XYZ file of C-alpha atoms in Angstrom:
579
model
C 82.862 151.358 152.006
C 83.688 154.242 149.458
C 86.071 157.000 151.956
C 86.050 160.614 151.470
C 88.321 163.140 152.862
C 86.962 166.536 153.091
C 87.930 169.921 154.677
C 84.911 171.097 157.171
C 84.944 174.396 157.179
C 82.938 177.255 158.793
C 81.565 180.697 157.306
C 82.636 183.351 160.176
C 80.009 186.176 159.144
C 81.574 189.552 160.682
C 79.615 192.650 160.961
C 82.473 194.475 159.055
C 84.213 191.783 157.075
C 82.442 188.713 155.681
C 85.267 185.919 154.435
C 85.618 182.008 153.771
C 87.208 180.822 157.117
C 90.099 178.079 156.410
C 90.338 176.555 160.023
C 89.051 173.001 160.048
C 86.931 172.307 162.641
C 87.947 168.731 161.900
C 89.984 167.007 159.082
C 89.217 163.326 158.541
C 88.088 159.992 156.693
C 84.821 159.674 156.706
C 82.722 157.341 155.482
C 80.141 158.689 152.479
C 77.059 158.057 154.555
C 78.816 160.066 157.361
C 79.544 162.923 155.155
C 76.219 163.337 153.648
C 74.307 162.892 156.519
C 75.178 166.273 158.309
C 74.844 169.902 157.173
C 78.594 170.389 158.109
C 79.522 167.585 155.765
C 77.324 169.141 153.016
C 79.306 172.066 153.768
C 82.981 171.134 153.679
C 82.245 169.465 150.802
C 80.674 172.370 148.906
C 83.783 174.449 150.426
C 86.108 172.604 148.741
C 85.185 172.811 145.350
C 86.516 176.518 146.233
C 89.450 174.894 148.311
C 90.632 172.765 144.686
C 91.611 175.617 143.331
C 94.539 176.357 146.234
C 95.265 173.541 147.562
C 97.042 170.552 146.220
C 95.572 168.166 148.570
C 93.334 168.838 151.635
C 94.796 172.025 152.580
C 98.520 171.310 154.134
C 101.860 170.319 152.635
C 102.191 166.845 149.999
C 100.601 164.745 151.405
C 97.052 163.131 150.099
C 97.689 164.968 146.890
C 94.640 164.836 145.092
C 96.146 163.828 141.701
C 98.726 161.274 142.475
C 101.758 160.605 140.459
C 102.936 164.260 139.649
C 104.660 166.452 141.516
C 102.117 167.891 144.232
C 103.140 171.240 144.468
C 103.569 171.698 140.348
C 100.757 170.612 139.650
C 98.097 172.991 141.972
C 95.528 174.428 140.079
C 97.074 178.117 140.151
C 100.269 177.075 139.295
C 99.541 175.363 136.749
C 97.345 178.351 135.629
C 100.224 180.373 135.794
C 102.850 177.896 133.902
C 100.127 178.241 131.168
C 99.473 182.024 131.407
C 102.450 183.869 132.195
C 105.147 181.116 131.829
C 104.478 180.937 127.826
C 103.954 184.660 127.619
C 106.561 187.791 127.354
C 105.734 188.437 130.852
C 108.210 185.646 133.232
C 110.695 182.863 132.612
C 111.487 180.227 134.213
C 115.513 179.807 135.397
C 115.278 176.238 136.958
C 115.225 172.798 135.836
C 114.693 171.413 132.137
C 112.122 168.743 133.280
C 108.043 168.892 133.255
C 108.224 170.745 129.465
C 109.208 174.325 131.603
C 111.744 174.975 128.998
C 108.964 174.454 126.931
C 107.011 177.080 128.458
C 109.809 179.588 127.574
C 110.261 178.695 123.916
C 106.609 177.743 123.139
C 107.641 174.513 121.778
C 105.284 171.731 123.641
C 103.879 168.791 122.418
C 101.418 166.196 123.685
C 103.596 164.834 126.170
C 104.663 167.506 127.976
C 103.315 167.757 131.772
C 102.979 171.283 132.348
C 99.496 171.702 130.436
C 98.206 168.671 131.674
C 98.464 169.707 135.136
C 96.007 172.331 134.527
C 94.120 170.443 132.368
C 93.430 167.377 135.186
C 93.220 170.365 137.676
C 90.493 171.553 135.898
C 88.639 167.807 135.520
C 88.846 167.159 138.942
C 87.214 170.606 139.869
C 84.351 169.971 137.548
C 83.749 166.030 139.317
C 83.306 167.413 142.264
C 80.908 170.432 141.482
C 79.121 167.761 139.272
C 78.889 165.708 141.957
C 77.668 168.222 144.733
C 75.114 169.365 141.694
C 73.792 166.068 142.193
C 73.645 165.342 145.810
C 71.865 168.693 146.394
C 68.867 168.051 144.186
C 65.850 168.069 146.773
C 65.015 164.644 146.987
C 68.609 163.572 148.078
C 69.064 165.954 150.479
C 65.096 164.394 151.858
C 66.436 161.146 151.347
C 69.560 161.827 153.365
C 67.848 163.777 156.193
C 69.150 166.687 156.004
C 66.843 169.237 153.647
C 65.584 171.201 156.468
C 69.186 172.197 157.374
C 70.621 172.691 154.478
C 67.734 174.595 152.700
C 68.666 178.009 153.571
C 72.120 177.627 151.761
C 72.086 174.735 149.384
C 70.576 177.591 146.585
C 73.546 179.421 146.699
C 75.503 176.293 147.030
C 74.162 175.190 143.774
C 74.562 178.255 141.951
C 78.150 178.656 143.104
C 79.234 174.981 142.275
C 77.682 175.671 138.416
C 79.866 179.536 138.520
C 83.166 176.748 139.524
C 82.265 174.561 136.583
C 81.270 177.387 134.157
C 85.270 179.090 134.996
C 86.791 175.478 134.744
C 85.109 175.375 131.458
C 86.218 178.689 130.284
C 89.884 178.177 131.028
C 89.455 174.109 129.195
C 88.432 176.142 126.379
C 90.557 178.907 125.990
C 93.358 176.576 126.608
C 92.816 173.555 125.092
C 90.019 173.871 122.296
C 87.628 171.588 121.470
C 87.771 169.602 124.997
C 85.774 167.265 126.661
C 82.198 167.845 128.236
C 80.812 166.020 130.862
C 77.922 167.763 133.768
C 76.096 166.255 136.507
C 72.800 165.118 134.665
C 74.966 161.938 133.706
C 76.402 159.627 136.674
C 79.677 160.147 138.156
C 82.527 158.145 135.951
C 81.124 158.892 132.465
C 83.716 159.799 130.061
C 83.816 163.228 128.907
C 82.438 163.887 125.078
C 84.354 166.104 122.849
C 82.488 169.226 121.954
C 83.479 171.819 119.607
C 84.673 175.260 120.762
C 81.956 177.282 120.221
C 79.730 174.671 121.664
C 81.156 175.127 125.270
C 81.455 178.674 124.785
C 77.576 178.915 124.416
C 77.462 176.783 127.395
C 79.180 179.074 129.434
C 77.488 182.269 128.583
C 73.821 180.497 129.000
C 75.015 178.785 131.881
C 76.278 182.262 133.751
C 73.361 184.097 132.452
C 70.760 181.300 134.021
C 72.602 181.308 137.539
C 73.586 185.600 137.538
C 70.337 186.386 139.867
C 71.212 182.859 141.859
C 74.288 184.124 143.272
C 75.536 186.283 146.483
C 74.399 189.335 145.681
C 77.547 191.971 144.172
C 76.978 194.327 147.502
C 77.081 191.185 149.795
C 81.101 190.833 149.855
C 81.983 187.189 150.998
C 85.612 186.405 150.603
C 86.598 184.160 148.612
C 83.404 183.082 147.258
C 81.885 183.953 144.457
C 78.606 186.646 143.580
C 76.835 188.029 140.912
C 79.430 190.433 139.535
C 81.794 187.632 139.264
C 79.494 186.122 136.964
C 79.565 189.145 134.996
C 82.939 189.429 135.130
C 83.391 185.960 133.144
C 80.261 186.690 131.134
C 82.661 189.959 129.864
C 85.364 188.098 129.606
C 84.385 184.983 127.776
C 82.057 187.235 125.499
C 85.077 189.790 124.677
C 86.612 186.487 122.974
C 83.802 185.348 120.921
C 86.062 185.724 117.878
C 88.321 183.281 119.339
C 86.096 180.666 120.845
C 83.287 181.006 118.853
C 84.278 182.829 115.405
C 81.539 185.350 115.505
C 81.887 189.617 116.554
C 78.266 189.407 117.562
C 78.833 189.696 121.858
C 81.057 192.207 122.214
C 78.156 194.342 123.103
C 76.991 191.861 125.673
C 80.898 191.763 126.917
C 80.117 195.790 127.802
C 76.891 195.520 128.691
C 78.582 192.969 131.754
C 81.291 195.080 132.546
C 78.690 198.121 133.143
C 76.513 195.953 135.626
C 80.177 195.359 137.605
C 80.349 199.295 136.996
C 76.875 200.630 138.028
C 76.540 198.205 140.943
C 78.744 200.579 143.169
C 80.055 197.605 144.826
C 83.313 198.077 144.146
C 86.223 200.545 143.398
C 89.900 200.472 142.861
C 91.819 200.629 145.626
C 93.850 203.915 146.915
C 97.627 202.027 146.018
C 97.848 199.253 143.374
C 100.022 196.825 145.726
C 97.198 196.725 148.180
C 95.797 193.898 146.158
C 99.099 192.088 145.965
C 99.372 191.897 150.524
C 98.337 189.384 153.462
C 94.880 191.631 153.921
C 94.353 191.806 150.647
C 90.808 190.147 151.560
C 89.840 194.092 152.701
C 90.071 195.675 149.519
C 86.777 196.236 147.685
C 88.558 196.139 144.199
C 88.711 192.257 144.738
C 85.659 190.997 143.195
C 86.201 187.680 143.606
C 89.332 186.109 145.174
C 90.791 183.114 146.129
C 91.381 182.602 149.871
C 94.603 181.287 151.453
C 96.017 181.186 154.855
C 99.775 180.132 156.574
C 98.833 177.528 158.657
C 96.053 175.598 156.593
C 97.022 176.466 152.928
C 100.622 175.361 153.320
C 102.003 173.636 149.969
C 104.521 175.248 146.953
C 100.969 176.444 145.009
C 98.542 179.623 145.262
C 100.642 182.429 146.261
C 103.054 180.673 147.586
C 104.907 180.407 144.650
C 104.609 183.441 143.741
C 106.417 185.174 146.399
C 109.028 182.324 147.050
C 110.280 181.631 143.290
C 111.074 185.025 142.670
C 113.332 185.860 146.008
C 116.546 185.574 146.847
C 117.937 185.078 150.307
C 119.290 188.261 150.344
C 116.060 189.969 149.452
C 114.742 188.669 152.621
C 117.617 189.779 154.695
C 117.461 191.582 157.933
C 118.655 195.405 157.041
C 117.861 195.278 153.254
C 114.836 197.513 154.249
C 112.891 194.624 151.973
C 109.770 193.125 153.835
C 108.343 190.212 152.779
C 107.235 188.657 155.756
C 107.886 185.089 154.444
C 110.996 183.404 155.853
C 111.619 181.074 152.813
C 113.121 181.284 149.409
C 113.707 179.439 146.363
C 116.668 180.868 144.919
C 115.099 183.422 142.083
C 113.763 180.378 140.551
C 112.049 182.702 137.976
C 112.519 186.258 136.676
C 110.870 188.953 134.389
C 111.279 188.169 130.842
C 113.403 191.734 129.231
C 110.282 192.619 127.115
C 107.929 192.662 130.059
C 110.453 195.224 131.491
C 110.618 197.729 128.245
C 107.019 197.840 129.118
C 107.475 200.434 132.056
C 109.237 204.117 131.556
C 112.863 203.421 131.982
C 113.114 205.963 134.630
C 110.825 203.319 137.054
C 112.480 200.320 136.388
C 114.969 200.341 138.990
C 115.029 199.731 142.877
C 115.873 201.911 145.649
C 116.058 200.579 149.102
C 115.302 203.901 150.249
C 112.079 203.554 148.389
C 111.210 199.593 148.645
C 107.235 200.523 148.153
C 108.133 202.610 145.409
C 106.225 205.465 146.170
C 108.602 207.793 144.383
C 108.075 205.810 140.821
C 105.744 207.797 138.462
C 103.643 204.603 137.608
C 103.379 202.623 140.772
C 102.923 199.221 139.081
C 106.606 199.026 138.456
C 107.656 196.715 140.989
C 110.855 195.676 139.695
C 113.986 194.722 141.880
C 116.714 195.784 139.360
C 119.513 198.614 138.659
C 122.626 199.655 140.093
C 121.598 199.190 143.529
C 120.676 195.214 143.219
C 124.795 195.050 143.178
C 126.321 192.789 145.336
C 123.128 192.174 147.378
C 122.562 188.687 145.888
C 125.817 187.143 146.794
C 128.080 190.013 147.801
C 129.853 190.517 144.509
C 127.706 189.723 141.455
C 126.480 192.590 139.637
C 123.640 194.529 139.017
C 120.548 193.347 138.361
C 119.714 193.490 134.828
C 116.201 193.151 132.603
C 118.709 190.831 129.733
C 118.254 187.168 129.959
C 121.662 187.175 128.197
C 124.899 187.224 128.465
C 127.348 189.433 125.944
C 126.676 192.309 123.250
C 125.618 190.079 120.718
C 122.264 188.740 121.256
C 122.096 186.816 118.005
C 124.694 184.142 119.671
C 123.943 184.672 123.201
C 122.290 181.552 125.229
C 119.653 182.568 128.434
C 121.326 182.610 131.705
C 120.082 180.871 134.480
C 120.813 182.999 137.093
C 121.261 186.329 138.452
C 121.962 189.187 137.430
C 120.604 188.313 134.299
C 116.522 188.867 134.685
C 114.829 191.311 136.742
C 113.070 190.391 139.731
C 109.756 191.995 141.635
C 108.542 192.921 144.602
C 104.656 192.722 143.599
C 103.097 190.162 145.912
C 104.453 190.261 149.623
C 103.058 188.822 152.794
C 102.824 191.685 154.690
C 99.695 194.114 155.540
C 98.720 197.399 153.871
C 100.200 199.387 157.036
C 103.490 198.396 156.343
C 104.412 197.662 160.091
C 107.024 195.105 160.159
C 105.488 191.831 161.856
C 107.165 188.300 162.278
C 106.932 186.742 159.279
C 105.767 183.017 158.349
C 106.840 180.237 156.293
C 103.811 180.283 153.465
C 101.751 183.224 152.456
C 98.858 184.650 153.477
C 97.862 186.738 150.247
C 94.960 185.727 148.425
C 94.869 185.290 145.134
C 92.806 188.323 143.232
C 91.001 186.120 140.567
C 89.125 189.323 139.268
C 89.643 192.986 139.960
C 87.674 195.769 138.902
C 90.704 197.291 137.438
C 90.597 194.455 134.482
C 86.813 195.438 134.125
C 87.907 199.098 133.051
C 89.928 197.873 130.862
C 87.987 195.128 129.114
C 85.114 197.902 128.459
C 87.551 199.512 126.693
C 88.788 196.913 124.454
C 84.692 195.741 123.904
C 84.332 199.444 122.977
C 87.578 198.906 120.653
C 86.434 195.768 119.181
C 82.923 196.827 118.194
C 83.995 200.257 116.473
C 86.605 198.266 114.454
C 89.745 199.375 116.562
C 88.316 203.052 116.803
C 88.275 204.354 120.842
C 85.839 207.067 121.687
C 85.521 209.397 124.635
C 83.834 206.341 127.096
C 86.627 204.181 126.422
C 89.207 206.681 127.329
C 87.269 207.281 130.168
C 87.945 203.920 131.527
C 91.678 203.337 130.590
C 92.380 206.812 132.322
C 90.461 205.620 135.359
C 92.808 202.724 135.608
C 95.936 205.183 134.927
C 95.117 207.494 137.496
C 94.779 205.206 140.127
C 98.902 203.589 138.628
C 100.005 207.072 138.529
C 98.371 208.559 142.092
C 96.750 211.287 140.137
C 93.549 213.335 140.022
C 91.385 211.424 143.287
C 93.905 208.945 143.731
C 96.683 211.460 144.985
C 98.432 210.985 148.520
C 100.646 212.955 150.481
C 104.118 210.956 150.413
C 102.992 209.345 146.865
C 104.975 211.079 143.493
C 101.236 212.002 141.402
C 101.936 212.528 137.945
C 99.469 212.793 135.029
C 99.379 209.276 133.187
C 96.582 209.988 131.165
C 96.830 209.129 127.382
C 94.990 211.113 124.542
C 91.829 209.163 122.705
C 94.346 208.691 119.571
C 96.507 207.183 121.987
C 94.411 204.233 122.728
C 94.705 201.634 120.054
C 94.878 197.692 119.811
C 98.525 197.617 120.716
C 98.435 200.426 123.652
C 95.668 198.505 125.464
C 97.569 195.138 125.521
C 100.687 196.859 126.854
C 98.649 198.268 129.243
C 97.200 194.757 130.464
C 100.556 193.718 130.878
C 101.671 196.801 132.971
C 98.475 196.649 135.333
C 97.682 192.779 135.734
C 101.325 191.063 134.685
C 101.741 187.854 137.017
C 97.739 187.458 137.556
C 97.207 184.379 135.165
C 95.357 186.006 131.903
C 98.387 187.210 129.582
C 98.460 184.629 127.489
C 94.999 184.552 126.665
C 94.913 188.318 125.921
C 98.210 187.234 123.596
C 95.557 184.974 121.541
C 92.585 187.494 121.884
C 94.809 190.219 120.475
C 96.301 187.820 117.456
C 99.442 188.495 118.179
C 100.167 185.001 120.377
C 102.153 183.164 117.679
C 103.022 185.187 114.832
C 103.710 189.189 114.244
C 104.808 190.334 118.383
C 108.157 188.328 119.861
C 109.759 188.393 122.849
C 113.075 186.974 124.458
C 113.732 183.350 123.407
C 110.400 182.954 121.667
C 110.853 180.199 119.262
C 114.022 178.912 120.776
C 115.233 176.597 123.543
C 116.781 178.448 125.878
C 120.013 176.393 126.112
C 120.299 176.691 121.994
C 122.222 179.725 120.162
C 119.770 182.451 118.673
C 118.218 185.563 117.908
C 116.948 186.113 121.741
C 114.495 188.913 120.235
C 112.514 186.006 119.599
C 110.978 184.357 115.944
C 107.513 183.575 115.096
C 105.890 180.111 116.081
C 103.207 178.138 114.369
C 99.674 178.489 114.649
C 99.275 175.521 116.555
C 100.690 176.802 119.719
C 97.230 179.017 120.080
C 95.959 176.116 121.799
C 97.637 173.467 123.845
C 97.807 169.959 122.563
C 95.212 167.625 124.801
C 96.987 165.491 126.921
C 98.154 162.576 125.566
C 97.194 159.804 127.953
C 93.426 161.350 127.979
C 93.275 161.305 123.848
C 95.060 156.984 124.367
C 91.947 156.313 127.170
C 89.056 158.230 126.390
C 87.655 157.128 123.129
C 85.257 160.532 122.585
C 88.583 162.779 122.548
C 90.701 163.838 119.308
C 94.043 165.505 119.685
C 94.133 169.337 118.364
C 94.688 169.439 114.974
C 99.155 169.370 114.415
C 99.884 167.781 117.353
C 98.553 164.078 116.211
């Protein structure tokens, strides 16, 4: 008999704090009849299409991957988000190893075979079987058939709507990463192949999908965490929409791309936190700027993915020392596997670029989302003699024959994500994170109704627009509402002529660098492949050249298909240049 291995997991509704609770009341093989013939096996089954997106297996270390034959940690569905987003972007690069196509990443040089962008694409796949596949066991009559309707028909609307929100994101990120891809949804049986649709097929999908399901979701006021509600709906109805040039070659939604940020807006369900890093700690589930966020927790949530990773390749052992006045509260490290790429870095006012252990929140910086771990007092800290910390990648004054170095000091590191709590009281730490993963903040919101203001006046801002961005750079800066006693508040605010095209994807970078969308704003601003470089663009990073970076061909707007799903599955065609 067919086994299935599920997480069964329990909603803990609190009078002041609703969140997705990741303690298994039990974690076993169970038969399919056994599963589907409870309301708590309907449950931990609809709880992990959420769960897919953290967890590599079932929720705890390598073991049971759920894609077998790849590297389980790798290949996690944020990781993998974030080899594709920020990897292959101006924003990080990657110092270790030469294997999975990560030097790739760096140079933007892939091609079919290399592992990196299948990981994500699979990831995706596998997220959309099992919504598909919950889609279908829900229907009405199943659930009669099964016995368990009257329990489950308080939740298993919301259950329904959420699974198609999962599949409608897994769709957006196929398509804005891959192209033309592969459809497949749950009114065909389980094991059909995929069909090939064009871009702007899926991208219609999407928005009619999100706009049927938008008043079948949580409502935005009713804050569950980790799940998701109407306005994150609108949040990927503004997103997706704000790229209809891309994915669908028309300028007709950017309208409808504002029109779905202002529902987020008017709601009044949310607002930006008092400090930036707050979204970035262990209890980052309490701040109401989260709109929809992915949940993760030490003891449950234990593998090398989610946030993990992000906090562990970036230290040092040093940075985690006792008396560096550094906390962390992880008690593992990977070396400073990756580092900030020197562009990124230019992107701040020199003057905030550097650390100060005296400052290690960096309270004292102007704009408060510089949280770099660089300058002269990085010296000696990493292994008692090496030198500063510095934003080059390079080594010597001549950058036209200079190779990337693969450690420090070369690269800056950060101090943005931490596993510790908002109050800043130094607890014992733990060996994986607790910090969820912020999927959507309403920070990005203000600044996509900008750009959808931007793109529909033909690159021309008006007084609305600046509205928003200055919203956003108040809240960066401490100023105007946002002040705090102990917190340096100076004016950030930018004039309307300020605001153009190239301002507002700086400013992306600065406020959500590290959170998984740069390189599709890269793409959305045409600037991915050809007229903006960065370090090592265009070149492998163990080859002699211009480290300013060269322009790349068109092709790399898209990843290539994986090549082992274009040999099998007869509907698919690989992207045009990679054949």
């Amino acid at each position: 008999m067919k086994k299935i291995i599920y997480i069964l997991a329990a909603l803990i509704l609190g009078a002041s704090c609703e969140k997705l609770d990741l303690f298994p009341q039990s974690e076993a093989a169970l038969s399919e009849n056994e599963v589907f013939s409870t309301y708590e096996g309907y449950h931990g089954f609809f709880l992990k299409c959420y769960l897919a997106m953290v967890c590599e297996s079932q929720g705890s270390g390598h073991g049971g991957d759920d894609l077998s034959g790849w590297d389980a940690g790798r290949s996690t569905f944020l990781r993998a988000l974030y080899w594709s987003q920020e990897a292959t972007s101006d924003e990080m690069y990657n110092r270790s190893g030469s294997g999975y196509g990560l030097r790739n990443a760096t140079a933007l040089n892939w091609e079919p075979g290399t592992q990196f962008p299948a990981w994500l694409y699979y990831r995706c796949y596998l997220i959309i079987t099992y919504t598909n596949d919950l889609l279908r066991r829900t229907e009405e009559s199943v659930l009669k058939e099964n016995g368990v309707y009257d329990d489950c028909k308080a939740d298993v609307a919301y259950w329904r709507a959420e699974a198609r929100f999962i599949r409608a994101y897994m769709y957006y990120i196929l398509m804005d990463s891959f192209g033309d891809v592969g459809f497949v949804d749950d009114s065909v049986p389980n094991g059909t192949y995929p069909v090939q649709k064009p871009r702007r097929e899926i991208y219609e999908f999407i928005v009619s999908e999100l706009e049927d399901i938008q008043d079948e979701l949580i409502p935005a006021g009713q804050r569950i965490w980790g799940r998701a509600n109407q306005a994150s709906a609108w949040f990927l109805l503004a997103r997706t929409c704000l790229g209809c040039h891309v994915y669908a070659g028309s300028k007709d939604d950017y309208g409808k791309a504002l029109t779905y940020c202002k529902k987020i807006l008017e709601s009044n369900a949310f607002e930006l936190s008092p400090n930036y890093i707050e979204n970035f700690l262990a209890d980052n589930s309490s701040s109401r700027e989260i709109i929809w966020g992915l949940a993760t927790q030490t003891d449950h949530v234990n593998g090398s993915g989610s946030t993990n990773y992000l906090i562990k390749a970036n230290l040092h052992a040093s940075m985690i020392a006792e008396g560096t006045g550094l906390d962390f509260g992880i008690t593992e490290q990977w070396g400073g596997n990756h580092c900030l790429r020197q562009k990124f870095v230019e992107k701040f006012d020199e003057a905030d670029r550097d650390f100060h252990y005296d400052d290690s929140w960096g309270d004292r910086k102007k704009d408060h989302r510089a949280l770099l771990f660089m300058g002269p007092e990085t010296a000696g800290k990493l292994d008692g003699s090496n030198k500063a910390l510095v934003k080059e990648l390079y080594k010597g004054d001549d950058p036209t024959a200079a190779k990337v170095e693969g450690k420090a000091p070369y690269g800056a590191l950060y101090t943005k994500w931490r596993n510790v709590t908002k109050d800043r009281v130094v607890k014992a730490p733990t060996k994986y994170s607790n910090v969820g993963f912020p999927v959507m903040r309403l920070a990005d919101v203000y600044l996509m109704a900008a750009e959808a203001i931007l793109r529909a006046n033909n690159g021309t801002a008006n007084a609305e627009a600046l509205g928003y961005v200055n919203e956003v750079r108040d809240r960066a800066y401490c100023h105007g509402k946002y002040q705090q006693a102990g917190k340096n508040d100076t004016d950030g605010r930018i004039s309307q002529a300020e605001l153009t095209y190239a301002w507002l994807l700086d400013e992306r970078a600065r406020e959500l660098w590290t959170e998984n969308w740069r390189r599709s704003d890269l793409v959305r601003f045409g600037c991915y492949t050809k007229g903006y470089n960065w370090d090592f663009k265009g070149y492998m990073p163990n080859s002699t050249g211009d480290v300013n970076g060269k322009d790349v061909d068109d092709k790399y707007n898209v990843f290539p298909i994986p090549q082992d799903d274009v040999r099998y599955n007869p509907n698919i065609k690989q992207n045009p240049d990679y054949e």
